[in-house]
Amino acid sequence: MRGVDGVRGCGIKGLGVSIPPVRLTNYDLEKMVETSDEWIVERTGIKERRLVTPEMATSDLAAEASSMALEDAGVAPEDVDLVIVASASPDMLFPATACLVQAKIGAARAACFDMEVGCTGFVYALAVGSQFVKTGLYDNVLVVGAETLSRITNWKDRNTCVLFGDGAGAALLGPVEDGRGIIGAHLGADGSAADLLRLPAGGSRLPASHETVDAGLHYVHMDGKAVFKFAVKTMNSAVQAVLNQCGKTPQDVDLLIPHQANLRIIDSACQYLGIPRDKVVVNIDRYGNTSSASVPIALWEAVKDGRVNRGDFVVLVAFGAGLSWGSIAISW
Ligand code: UT7
């Protein structure tokens, strides 16, 4: 398994998801804010999204997806070396949601930490988690993207509440033959644009108070138009960057799995790249934007539907708060 350069390959050995039970359609939203199914479908491609029930939190979704990924990989919880949870909506500021997941799934031997890179979190976590496998330090690394965005959404703000959904996806990473699995990763960020997408209160800058709650500062705030422009540009450049790393072109891509934020963003980026729509996974109509969970849920669906075959060249790409972006190339 060890390549000539002293590192070994790292691939995805198992996948799992957690799709929460509550379905909220655009027609339901029409009764909550001044919007319409027609506007939401036309501007975003979203028809419905899934939400958690009141007693559920992010770690519950993450744990369900994780257990499924372990079963899919045939790996016992006690053999997991590391749990990384990417989330913009963790159970608490601390402890890390990864620790809560560890306890829920019985991965008692695992080291645990969270990563907060907004919607790019799962892609970042894959890049980071794979390093532990490639160096030989760990054999089984569980990477999870999990969100309960419904808890940080202002349900009275039509600019944001029509966009988001809850969910989780998990991947179990392990050694594969050199040259297969994750063969490229490109990560980036532009902190000078951090204000465009943020949850202003509840941290050290603006601790939670009656005033912050009254002003709705504990909810997601976003400049949608500016993020849209950034997203189209970034999806294009992040895919190009990882293709260059691998010596490939857009024509070599068998399947593109983009972050599901807006169908118009996906379509524009693919048009720039020249990647045809039948090579792109889209499920935003059913889940909305599930932030760090969107890429692993889409990947899981693609695998389940037989759209990914051994040897396929698969590219994952995401962007989000930070602002941040990342892409991963996989030889499946
Ligand atoms: O995961 C990463 C983070 N998020 C994103 O990637 C989101 C990126 N941005 C977007 O997807 C889009 O900018 C939105 C979907 C958020 C908004 O679409 P848009 O085409 O940029 O619309 P807009 O903000 O320019 O608004 C157009 C109009 C406005 O009315 P006026 O000013 O033209 O009269 C809005 O008030 O649409 C109105 N509007 C709505 N109308 C009905 C905004 N939200 C709604 C709504 N229903 N939910």
mmCIF file of C-alpha atoms and ligand atoms in Angstrom:
data_model
loop_
_atom_site.group_PDB
_atom_site.id
_atom_site.type_symbol
_atom_site.label_atom_id
_atom_site.label_comp_id
_atom_site.label_asym_id
_atom_site.label_seq_id
_atom_site.Cartn_x
_atom_site.Cartn_y
_atom_site.Cartn_z
ATOM 1 C CA MET A 1 0.000 0.000 0.000
ATOM 2 C CA ARG A 2 2.938 2.359 0.532
ATOM 3 C CA GLY A 3 3.881 4.353 -2.584
ATOM 4 C CA VAL A 4 7.385 5.027 -3.781
ATOM 5 C CA ASP A 5 7.375 8.525 -2.296
ATOM 6 C CA GLY A 6 6.768 7.212 1.191
ATOM 7 C CA VAL A 7 3.056 8.017 1.403
ATOM 8 C CA ARG A 8 0.202 5.630 0.772
ATOM 9 C CA GLY A 9 -3.101 6.104 -1.006
ATOM 10 C CA CYS A 10 -6.227 7.123 0.910
ATOM 11 C CA GLY A 11 -9.725 6.397 -0.319
ATOM 12 C CA ILE A 12 -13.342 6.403 0.745
ATOM 13 C CA LYS A 13 -14.150 2.949 2.157
ATOM 14 C CA GLY A 14 -17.717 3.604 3.246
ATOM 15 C CA LEU A 15 -20.444 6.251 3.084
ATOM 16 C CA GLY A 16 -23.481 7.070 5.196
ATOM 17 C CA VAL A 17 -26.130 9.755 5.516
ATOM 18 C CA SER A 18 -28.787 11.002 7.858
ATOM 19 C CA ILE A 19 -31.829 12.578 6.252
ATOM 20 C CA PRO A 20 -34.046 14.144 8.925
ATOM 21 C CA PRO A 21 -37.746 13.293 9.004
ATOM 22 C CA VAL A 22 -39.575 16.629 8.607
ATOM 23 C CA ARG A 23 -40.303 17.742 5.007
ATOM 24 C CA LEU A 24 -40.799 21.474 4.533
ATOM 25 C CA THR A 25 -42.020 22.351 1.040
ATOM 26 C CA ASN A 26 -42.022 25.706 -0.711
ATOM 27 C CA TYR A 27 -45.803 25.702 -0.257
ATOM 28 C CA ASP A 28 -45.292 25.423 3.510
ATOM 29 C CA LEU A 29 -42.930 28.406 3.324
ATOM 30 C CA GLU A 30 -45.544 30.425 1.424
ATOM 31 C CA LYS A 31 -47.572 30.336 4.656
ATOM 32 C CA MET A 32 -44.614 31.564 6.751
ATOM 33 C CA VAL A 33 -43.078 34.447 4.731
ATOM 34 C CA GLU A 34 -43.942 36.464 1.632
ATOM 35 C CA THR A 35 -42.587 34.115 -1.014
ATOM 36 C CA SER A 36 -43.788 31.668 -3.637
ATOM 37 C CA ASP A 37 -42.922 28.218 -4.886
ATOM 38 C CA GLU A 38 -42.378 29.796 -8.297
ATOM 39 C CA TRP A 39 -39.794 32.335 -6.995
ATOM 40 C CA ILE A 40 -37.885 29.745 -4.963
ATOM 41 C CA VAL A 41 -37.734 27.155 -7.775
ATOM 42 C CA GLU A 42 -36.778 29.734 -10.399
ATOM 43 C CA ARG A 43 -34.109 31.516 -8.309
ATOM 44 C CA THR A 44 -32.648 28.496 -6.463
ATOM 45 C CA GLY A 45 -33.906 25.143 -7.805
ATOM 46 C CA ILE A 46 -35.139 24.159 -4.332
ATOM 47 C CA LYS A 47 -38.550 22.493 -3.970
ATOM 48 C CA GLU A 48 -38.344 21.154 -0.434
ATOM 49 C CA ARG A 49 -35.866 20.663 2.410
ATOM 50 C CA ARG A 50 -35.617 18.323 5.417
ATOM 51 C CA LEU A 51 -35.604 19.519 9.020
ATOM 52 C CA VAL A 52 -34.919 17.908 12.382
ATOM 53 C CA THR A 53 -37.561 17.445 15.056
ATOM 54 C CA PRO A 54 -37.249 19.575 18.244
ATOM 55 C CA GLU A 55 -35.320 17.002 20.288
ATOM 56 C CA MET A 56 -32.678 16.355 17.592
ATOM 57 C CA ALA A 57 -29.291 18.070 17.298
ATOM 58 C CA THR A 58 -26.379 17.996 14.853
ATOM 59 C CA SER A 59 -24.548 15.186 16.698
ATOM 60 C CA ASP A 60 -27.612 12.920 16.320
ATOM 61 C CA LEU A 61 -27.535 13.291 12.540
ATOM 62 C CA ALA A 62 -23.740 12.983 12.487
ATOM 63 C CA ALA A 63 -23.828 9.800 14.568
ATOM 64 C CA GLU A 64 -26.463 8.162 12.362
ATOM 65 C CA ALA A 65 -24.502 8.966 9.200
ATOM 66 C CA SER A 66 -21.272 7.759 10.859
ATOM 67 C CA SER A 67 -22.686 4.402 11.954
ATOM 68 C CA MET A 68 -23.988 3.857 8.432
ATOM 69 C CA ALA A 69 -20.581 4.697 6.914
ATOM 70 C CA LEU A 70 -18.832 2.278 9.292
ATOM 71 C CA GLU A 71 -21.279 -0.489 8.414
ATOM 72 C CA ASP A 72 -20.812 0.249 4.714
ATOM 73 C CA ALA A 73 -17.024 -0.008 5.165
ATOM 74 C CA GLY A 74 -17.229 -3.078 7.419
ATOM 75 C CA VAL A 75 -15.214 -1.297 10.103
ATOM 76 C CA ALA A 76 -16.028 -1.641 13.818
ATOM 77 C CA PRO A 77 -16.462 1.582 15.853
ATOM 78 C CA GLU A 78 -13.602 0.600 18.147
ATOM 79 C CA ASP A 79 -11.250 0.523 15.142
ATOM 80 C CA VAL A 80 -11.852 4.202 14.283
ATOM 81 C CA ASP A 81 -8.686 6.245 14.901
ATOM 82 C CA LEU A 82 -10.027 9.740 14.338
ATOM 83 C CA VAL A 83 -13.404 11.498 14.053
ATOM 84 C CA ILE A 84 -13.581 14.886 12.312
ATOM 85 C CA VAL A 85 -16.906 16.704 12.231
ATOM 86 C CA ALA A 86 -17.340 19.682 9.909
ATOM 87 C CA SER A 87 -20.259 21.864 10.932
ATOM 88 C CA ALA A 88 -21.425 25.468 11.032
ATOM 89 C CA SER A 89 -24.196 24.448 13.433
ATOM 90 C CA PRO A 90 -22.532 22.309 16.127
ATOM 91 C CA ASP A 91 -24.449 21.125 19.194
ATOM 92 C CA MET A 92 -22.528 23.652 21.303
ATOM 93 C CA LEU A 93 -19.556 26.027 20.869
ATOM 94 C CA PHE A 94 -17.678 23.410 22.859
ATOM 95 C CA PRO A 95 -17.105 20.536 23.412
ATOM 96 C CA ALA A 96 -16.480 19.492 19.836
ATOM 97 C CA THR A 97 -19.430 17.732 18.211
ATOM 98 C CA ALA A 98 -16.914 15.064 17.127
ATOM 99 C CA CYS A 99 -16.528 14.073 20.811
ATOM 100 C CA LEU A 100 -20.308 13.704 21.149
ATOM 101 C CA VAL A 101 -20.381 11.581 17.997
ATOM 102 C CA GLN A 102 -17.518 9.435 19.306
ATOM 103 C CA ALA A 103 -19.528 8.605 22.438
ATOM 104 C CA LYS A 104 -22.754 7.955 20.496
ATOM 105 C CA ILE A 105 -21.196 5.495 18.032
ATOM 106 C CA GLY A 106 -18.797 3.832 20.490
ATOM 107 C CA ALA A 107 -15.539 4.872 18.828
ATOM 108 C CA ALA A 108 -13.798 4.973 22.205
ATOM 109 C CA ARG A 109 -10.242 4.830 20.815
ATOM 110 C CA ALA A 110 -10.680 7.737 18.398
ATOM 111 C CA ALA A 111 -9.173 11.203 18.608
ATOM 112 C CA CYS A 112 -11.781 13.874 17.893
ATOM 113 C CA PHE A 113 -11.993 17.422 16.630
ATOM 114 C CA ASP A 114 -14.321 19.752 14.756
ATOM 115 C CA MET A 115 -13.652 21.927 11.737
ATOM 116 C CA GLU A 116 -15.579 25.113 11.050
ATOM 117 C CA VAL A 117 -15.239 26.067 7.411
ATOM 118 C CA GLY A 118 -18.906 26.757 6.638
ATOM 119 C CA CYS A 119 -20.255 24.950 3.600
ATOM 120 C CA THR A 120 -16.697 24.021 2.540
ATOM 121 C CA GLY A 121 -16.224 22.064 5.784
ATOM 122 C CA PHE A 122 -16.580 18.521 4.448
ATOM 123 C CA VAL A 123 -14.147 19.144 1.586
ATOM 124 C CA TYR A 124 -11.616 20.659 4.001
ATOM 125 C CA ALA A 125 -12.144 17.764 6.429
ATOM 126 C CA LEU A 126 -11.584 15.190 3.658
ATOM 127 C CA ALA A 127 -8.328 16.921 2.709
ATOM 128 C CA VAL A 128 -7.173 17.064 6.343
ATOM 129 C CA GLY A 129 -8.392 13.581 7.332
ATOM 130 C CA SER A 130 -6.758 11.960 4.327
ATOM 131 C CA GLN A 131 -3.343 13.258 5.432
ATOM 132 C CA PHE A 132 -3.473 11.060 8.554
ATOM 133 C CA VAL A 133 -4.097 8.009 6.373
ATOM 134 C CA LYS A 134 -1.561 8.944 3.706
ATOM 135 C CA THR A 135 1.236 9.374 6.239
ATOM 136 C CA GLY A 136 0.385 6.018 7.822
ATOM 137 C CA LEU A 137 -0.443 7.498 11.235
ATOM 138 C CA TYR A 138 -4.065 6.292 11.144
ATOM 139 C CA ASP A 139 -5.946 3.572 9.240
ATOM 140 C CA ASN A 140 -9.569 4.542 9.851
ATOM 141 C CA VAL A 141 -10.588 8.191 9.764
ATOM 142 C CA LEU A 142 -14.241 9.167 9.953
ATOM 143 C CA VAL A 143 -15.075 12.463 8.247
ATOM 144 C CA VAL A 144 -18.546 13.912 8.771
ATOM 145 C CA GLY A 145 -20.422 16.937 7.441
ATOM 146 C CA ALA A 146 -23.468 17.566 9.630
ATOM 147 C CA GLU A 147 -25.850 20.480 10.032
ATOM 148 C CA THR A 148 -29.025 21.591 11.722
ATOM 149 C CA LEU A 149 -29.156 24.942 9.942
ATOM 150 C CA SER A 150 -32.838 25.206 10.871
ATOM 151 C CA ARG A 151 -31.611 26.145 14.365
ATOM 152 C CA ILE A 152 -29.632 29.163 13.159
ATOM 153 C CA THR A 153 -32.089 30.279 10.469
ATOM 154 C CA ASN A 154 -34.357 33.283 10.927
ATOM 155 C CA TRP A 155 -37.684 31.863 9.794
ATOM 156 C CA LYS A 156 -39.016 35.388 9.322
ATOM 157 C CA ASP A 157 -36.275 36.367 6.831
ATOM 158 C CA ARG A 158 -37.296 35.308 3.326
ATOM 159 C CA ASN A 159 -33.815 36.149 2.009
ATOM 160 C CA THR A 160 -32.334 33.192 3.869
ATOM 161 C CA CYS A 161 -35.034 30.887 5.264
ATOM 162 C CA VAL A 162 -36.026 29.485 1.868
ATOM 163 C CA LEU A 163 -32.475 28.271 1.219
ATOM 164 C CA PHE A 164 -31.364 25.986 4.029
ATOM 165 C CA GLY A 165 -32.006 22.427 5.196
ATOM 166 C CA ASP A 166 -30.708 19.939 7.773
ATOM 167 C CA GLY A 167 -28.809 16.690 7.176
ATOM 168 C CA ALA A 168 -25.543 14.819 7.516
ATOM 169 C CA GLY A 169 -23.161 12.736 5.458
ATOM 170 C CA ALA A 170 -20.136 10.709 6.535
ATOM 171 C CA ALA A 171 -17.183 9.027 4.844
ATOM 172 C CA LEU A 172 -14.835 6.459 6.318
ATOM 173 C CA LEU A 173 -11.326 7.005 4.967
ATOM 174 C CA GLY A 174 -8.754 4.243 4.823
ATOM 175 C CA PRO A 175 -5.647 3.088 2.937
ATOM 176 C CA VAL A 176 -5.923 2.147 -0.740
ATOM 177 C CA GLU A 177 -3.333 1.342 -3.352
ATOM 178 C CA ASP A 178 -1.069 4.245 -4.251
ATOM 179 C CA GLY A 179 -2.439 6.445 -7.056
ATOM 180 C CA ARG A 180 -6.061 5.701 -6.205
ATOM 181 C CA GLY A 181 -8.521 7.374 -3.828
ATOM 182 C CA ILE A 182 -7.971 11.047 -3.041
ATOM 183 C CA ILE A 183 -5.353 12.149 -5.559
ATOM 184 C CA GLY A 184 -5.739 15.917 -5.410
ATOM 185 C CA ALA A 185 -6.918 18.637 -3.031
ATOM 186 C CA HIS A 186 -7.089 22.394 -3.385
ATOM 187 C CA LEU A 187 -8.158 24.585 -0.441
ATOM 188 C CA GLY A 188 -8.463 28.353 -0.159
ATOM 189 C CA ALA A 189 -10.009 31.244 1.739
ATOM 190 C CA ASP A 190 -10.462 35.018 1.595
ATOM 191 C CA GLY A 191 -11.016 36.347 5.102
ATOM 192 C CA SER A 192 -11.320 39.913 3.836
ATOM 193 C CA ALA A 193 -14.829 38.957 2.652
ATOM 194 C CA ALA A 194 -15.814 37.256 5.928
ATOM 195 C CA ASP A 195 -18.678 39.709 6.580
ATOM 196 C CA LEU A 196 -20.641 38.497 3.554
ATOM 197 C CA LEU A 197 -21.799 35.339 5.322
ATOM 198 C CA ARG A 198 -21.773 35.047 9.090
ATOM 199 C CA LEU A 199 -23.578 34.394 12.333
ATOM 200 C CA PRO A 200 -22.744 37.628 14.153
ATOM 201 C CA ALA A 201 -23.558 36.933 17.819
ATOM 202 C CA GLY A 202 -22.764 34.249 20.363
ATOM 203 C CA GLY A 203 -18.984 34.399 20.035
ATOM 204 C CA SER A 204 -16.351 36.540 21.750
ATOM 205 C CA ARG A 205 -16.935 39.541 19.431
ATOM 206 C CA LEU A 206 -20.585 39.841 20.341
ATOM 207 C CA PRO A 207 -21.530 37.576 23.252
ATOM 208 C CA ALA A 208 -25.150 36.443 23.419
ATOM 209 C CA SER A 209 -27.403 38.926 25.225
ATOM 210 C CA HIS A 210 -31.045 39.917 25.223
ATOM 211 C CA GLU A 211 -30.105 42.674 22.762
ATOM 212 C CA THR A 212 -28.376 40.343 20.305
ATOM 213 C CA VAL A 213 -31.342 37.974 20.403
ATOM 214 C CA ASP A 214 -33.840 40.825 19.955
ATOM 215 C CA ALA A 215 -31.844 41.999 16.928
ATOM 216 C CA GLY A 216 -31.748 38.475 15.450
ATOM 217 C CA LEU A 217 -27.945 38.414 15.473
ATOM 218 C CA HIS A 218 -27.872 34.746 16.485
ATOM 219 C CA TYR A 219 -29.108 33.850 12.989
ATOM 220 C CA VAL A 220 -27.323 33.482 9.642
ATOM 221 C CA HIS A 221 -26.740 36.813 7.893
ATOM 222 C CA MET A 222 -25.819 36.780 4.232
ATOM 223 C CA ASP A 223 -25.313 39.144 1.323
ATOM 224 C CA GLY A 224 -26.805 36.688 -1.168
ATOM 225 C CA LYS A 225 -25.922 38.585 -4.348
ATOM 226 C CA ALA A 226 -22.239 39.003 -3.402
ATOM 227 C CA VAL A 227 -21.936 35.365 -2.291
ATOM 228 C CA PHE A 228 -23.553 34.276 -5.566
ATOM 229 C CA LYS A 229 -20.900 36.076 -7.655
ATOM 230 C CA PHE A 230 -18.097 34.704 -5.493
ATOM 231 C CA ALA A 231 -19.548 31.196 -5.740
ATOM 232 C CA VAL A 232 -19.703 31.048 -9.541
ATOM 233 C CA LYS A 233 -16.149 32.359 -9.895
ATOM 234 C CA THR A 234 -14.783 30.136 -7.143
ATOM 235 C CA MET A 235 -16.402 26.884 -8.239
ATOM 236 C CA ASN A 236 -14.835 27.354 -11.626
ATOM 237 C CA SER A 237 -11.329 28.239 -10.325
ATOM 238 C CA ALA A 238 -11.328 25.582 -7.564
ATOM 239 C CA VAL A 239 -12.211 22.827 -10.051
ATOM 240 C CA GLN A 240 -9.578 24.086 -12.500
ATOM 241 C CA ALA A 241 -6.965 24.142 -9.721
ATOM 242 C CA VAL A 242 -7.495 20.518 -8.693
ATOM 243 C CA LEU A 243 -7.626 19.409 -12.343
ATOM 244 C CA ASN A 244 -4.275 21.135 -12.971
ATOM 245 C CA GLN A 245 -2.822 19.380 -9.917
ATOM 246 C CA CYS A 246 -3.811 16.019 -11.404
ATOM 247 C CA GLY A 247 -2.826 16.877 -14.992
ATOM 248 C CA LYS A 248 -6.476 16.565 -16.103
ATOM 249 C CA THR A 249 -8.981 18.676 -18.030
ATOM 250 C CA PRO A 250 -12.743 19.192 -17.534
ATOM 251 C CA GLN A 251 -13.296 16.579 -20.271
ATOM 252 C CA ASP A 252 -11.683 13.956 -17.994
ATOM 253 C CA VAL A 253 -14.285 14.469 -15.238
ATOM 254 C CA ASP A 254 -16.648 11.483 -15.015
ATOM 255 C CA LEU A 255 -18.724 13.024 -12.219
ATOM 256 C CA LEU A 256 -18.745 16.456 -10.560
ATOM 257 C CA ILE A 257 -20.243 16.695 -7.083
ATOM 258 C CA PRO A 258 -20.747 20.373 -6.268
ATOM 259 C CA HIS A 259 -21.960 22.011 -3.076
ATOM 260 C CA GLN A 260 -25.710 22.416 -3.441
ATOM 261 C CA ALA A 261 -26.319 26.106 -2.714
ATOM 262 C CA ASN A 262 -28.199 27.243 -5.795
ATOM 263 C CA LEU A 263 -28.959 25.486 -9.070
ATOM 264 C CA ARG A 264 -28.071 28.661 -10.990
ATOM 265 C CA ILE A 265 -24.608 28.687 -9.387
ATOM 266 C CA ILE A 266 -24.057 25.034 -10.371
ATOM 267 C CA ASP A 267 -25.295 25.608 -13.930
ATOM 268 C CA SER A 268 -23.181 28.750 -14.452
ATOM 269 C CA ALA A 269 -20.018 27.127 -13.135
ATOM 270 C CA CYS A 270 -20.511 24.007 -15.248
ATOM 271 C CA GLN A 271 -21.115 26.139 -18.321
ATOM 272 C CA TYR A 272 -17.798 27.961 -17.737
ATOM 273 C CA LEU A 273 -16.029 24.649 -17.192
ATOM 274 C CA GLY A 274 -17.699 22.934 -20.131
ATOM 275 C CA ILE A 275 -18.844 20.012 -17.992
ATOM 276 C CA PRO A 276 -22.198 18.676 -19.263
ATOM 277 C CA ARG A 277 -25.121 18.533 -16.834
ATOM 278 C CA ASP A 278 -25.397 14.703 -17.044
ATOM 279 C CA LYS A 279 -21.976 14.538 -15.354
ATOM 280 C CA VAL A 280 -23.080 16.716 -12.435
ATOM 281 C CA VAL A 281 -24.919 15.504 -9.330
ATOM 282 C CA VAL A 282 -27.839 17.754 -8.344
ATOM 283 C CA ASN A 283 -30.199 17.064 -5.449
ATOM 284 C CA ILE A 284 -30.827 20.608 -4.213
ATOM 285 C CA ASP A 285 -34.503 20.271 -5.190
ATOM 286 C CA ARG A 286 -35.040 17.783 -2.320
ATOM 287 C CA TYR A 287 -32.678 19.011 0.414
ATOM 288 C CA GLY A 288 -31.948 22.717 -0.161
ATOM 289 C CA ASN A 289 -28.560 23.957 1.006
ATOM 290 C CA THR A 290 -27.361 21.673 3.794
ATOM 291 C CA SER A 291 -23.979 23.417 4.064
ATOM 292 C CA SER A 292 -21.196 20.962 4.977
ATOM 293 C CA ALA A 293 -23.590 18.009 4.540
ATOM 294 C CA SER A 294 -24.467 18.728 0.924
ATOM 295 C CA VAL A 295 -21.403 17.208 -0.778
ATOM 296 C CA PRO A 296 -21.386 13.908 1.197
ATOM 297 C CA ILE A 297 -25.163 13.463 0.782
ATOM 298 C CA ALA A 298 -24.833 14.036 -2.986
ATOM 299 C CA LEU A 299 -21.852 11.662 -3.141
ATOM 300 C CA TRP A 300 -23.751 8.986 -1.233
ATOM 301 C CA GLU A 301 -26.737 9.309 -3.594
ATOM 302 C CA ALA A 302 -24.485 9.094 -6.654
ATOM 303 C CA VAL A 303 -22.817 5.926 -5.352
ATOM 304 C CA LYS A 304 -26.155 4.397 -4.343
ATOM 305 C CA ASP A 305 -27.589 5.160 -7.805
ATOM 306 C CA GLY A 306 -24.642 3.431 -9.516
ATOM 307 C CA ARG A 307 -23.325 6.692 -10.993
ATOM 308 C CA VAL A 308 -19.796 6.119 -9.610
ATOM 309 C CA ASN A 309 -17.766 3.167 -10.832
ATOM 310 C CA ARG A 310 -14.303 1.892 -10.028
ATOM 311 C CA GLY A 311 -11.681 3.945 -11.847
ATOM 312 C CA ASP A 312 -13.984 6.955 -12.371
ATOM 313 C CA PHE A 313 -12.452 10.404 -11.988
ATOM 314 C CA VAL A 314 -14.693 12.224 -9.494
ATOM 315 C CA VAL A 315 -14.349 15.865 -8.447
ATOM 316 C CA LEU A 316 -15.933 17.397 -5.339
ATOM 317 C CA VAL A 317 -16.156 21.185 -5.010
ATOM 318 C CA ALA A 318 -17.570 23.492 -2.347
ATOM 319 C CA PHE A 319 -17.547 27.130 -1.217
ATOM 320 C CA GLY A 320 -18.971 28.945 1.764
ATOM 321 C CA ALA A 321 -18.474 31.113 4.816
ATOM 322 C CA GLY A 322 -14.971 32.388 5.389
ATOM 323 C CA LEU A 323 -15.225 33.016 2.555
ATOM 324 C CA SER A 324 -13.729 29.648 1.754
ATOM 325 C CA TRP A 325 -13.476 27.144 -1.079
ATOM 326 C CA GLY A 326 -12.089 23.709 -1.748
ATOM 327 C CA SER A 327 -11.992 20.903 -4.279
ATOM 328 C CA ILE A 328 -11.006 17.248 -4.098
ATOM 329 C CA ALA A 329 -10.136 14.857 -6.925
ATOM 330 C CA ILE A 330 -10.777 11.158 -6.450
ATOM 331 C CA SER A 331 -9.787 8.212 -8.575
ATOM 332 C CA TRP A 332 -12.622 5.984 -7.402
HETATM 333 O O1 UT7 B 1 -23.758 27.892 0.820
HETATM 334 C C1 UT7 B 1 -23.120 29.072 0.494
HETATM 335 C C2 UT7 B 1 -23.876 30.264 0.868
HETATM 336 N N1 UT7 B 1 -25.017 30.664 0.119
HETATM 337 C C3 UT7 B 1 -25.134 30.838 -1.206
HETATM 338 O O2 UT7 B 1 -24.378 30.365 -1.992
HETATM 339 C C4 UT7 B 1 -26.253 31.713 -1.674
HETATM 340 C C5 UT7 B 1 -25.826 32.604 -2.817
HETATM 341 N N2 UT7 B 1 -26.893 33.497 -3.255
HETATM 342 C C6 UT7 B 1 -28.024 33.079 -3.841
HETATM 343 O O3 UT7 B 1 -28.245 31.904 -4.021
HETATM 344 C C7 UT7 B 1 -28.996 34.124 -4.334
HETATM 345 O O4 UT7 B 1 -28.396 35.418 -4.262
HETATM 346 C C8 UT7 B 1 -30.332 34.148 -3.522
HETATM 347 C C9 UT7 B 1 -31.137 32.899 -3.846
HETATM 348 C C10 UT7 B 1 -30.057 34.244 -2.047
HETATM 349 C C11 UT7 B 1 -31.164 35.349 -3.934
HETATM 350 O O5 UT7 B 1 -31.390 35.325 -5.336
HETATM 351 P P1 UT7 B 1 -31.154 36.636 -6.217
HETATM 352 O O6 UT7 B 1 -31.486 36.289 -7.594
HETATM 353 O O7 UT7 B 1 -29.764 37.124 -5.939
HETATM 354 O O8 UT7 B 1 -32.259 37.595 -5.639
HETATM 355 P P2 UT7 B 1 -32.083 39.034 -4.974
HETATM 356 O O9 UT7 B 1 -31.500 38.910 -3.631
HETATM 357 O O10 UT7 B 1 -31.448 39.949 -5.959
HETATM 358 O O11 UT7 B 1 -33.584 39.461 -4.844
HETATM 359 C C12 UT7 B 1 -34.417 39.726 -5.994
HETATM 360 C C13 UT7 B 1 -35.795 40.123 -5.505
HETATM 361 C C14 UT7 B 1 -35.752 41.214 -4.444
HETATM 362 O O12 UT7 B 1 -36.871 42.030 -4.636
HETATM 363 P P3 UT7 B 1 -36.725 43.463 -5.359
HETATM 364 O O13 UT7 B 1 -35.751 44.210 -4.503
HETATM 365 O O14 UT7 B 1 -36.190 43.151 -6.726
HETATM 366 O O15 UT7 B 1 -38.113 43.983 -5.335
HETATM 367 C C15 UT7 B 1 -35.925 40.438 -3.147
HETATM 368 O O16 UT7 B 1 -36.521 41.207 -2.131
HETATM 369 O O17 UT7 B 1 -36.423 38.986 -4.919
HETATM 370 C C16 UT7 B 1 -36.849 39.325 -3.584
HETATM 371 N N3 UT7 B 1 -36.735 38.134 -2.746
HETATM 372 C C17 UT7 B 1 -37.717 37.218 -2.665
HETATM 373 N N4 UT7 B 1 -38.932 37.155 -3.230
HETATM 374 C C18 UT7 B 1 -39.695 36.081 -2.948
HETATM 375 C C19 UT7 B 1 -35.709 37.741 -1.993
HETATM 376 N N5 UT7 B 1 -35.987 36.571 -1.384
HETATM 377 C C20 UT7 B 1 -37.245 36.235 -1.793
HETATM 378 C C21 UT7 B 1 -38.080 35.137 -1.520
HETATM 379 N N6 UT7 B 1 -39.287 35.091 -2.126
HETATM 380 N N7 UT7 B 1 -37.722 34.146 -0.709
#
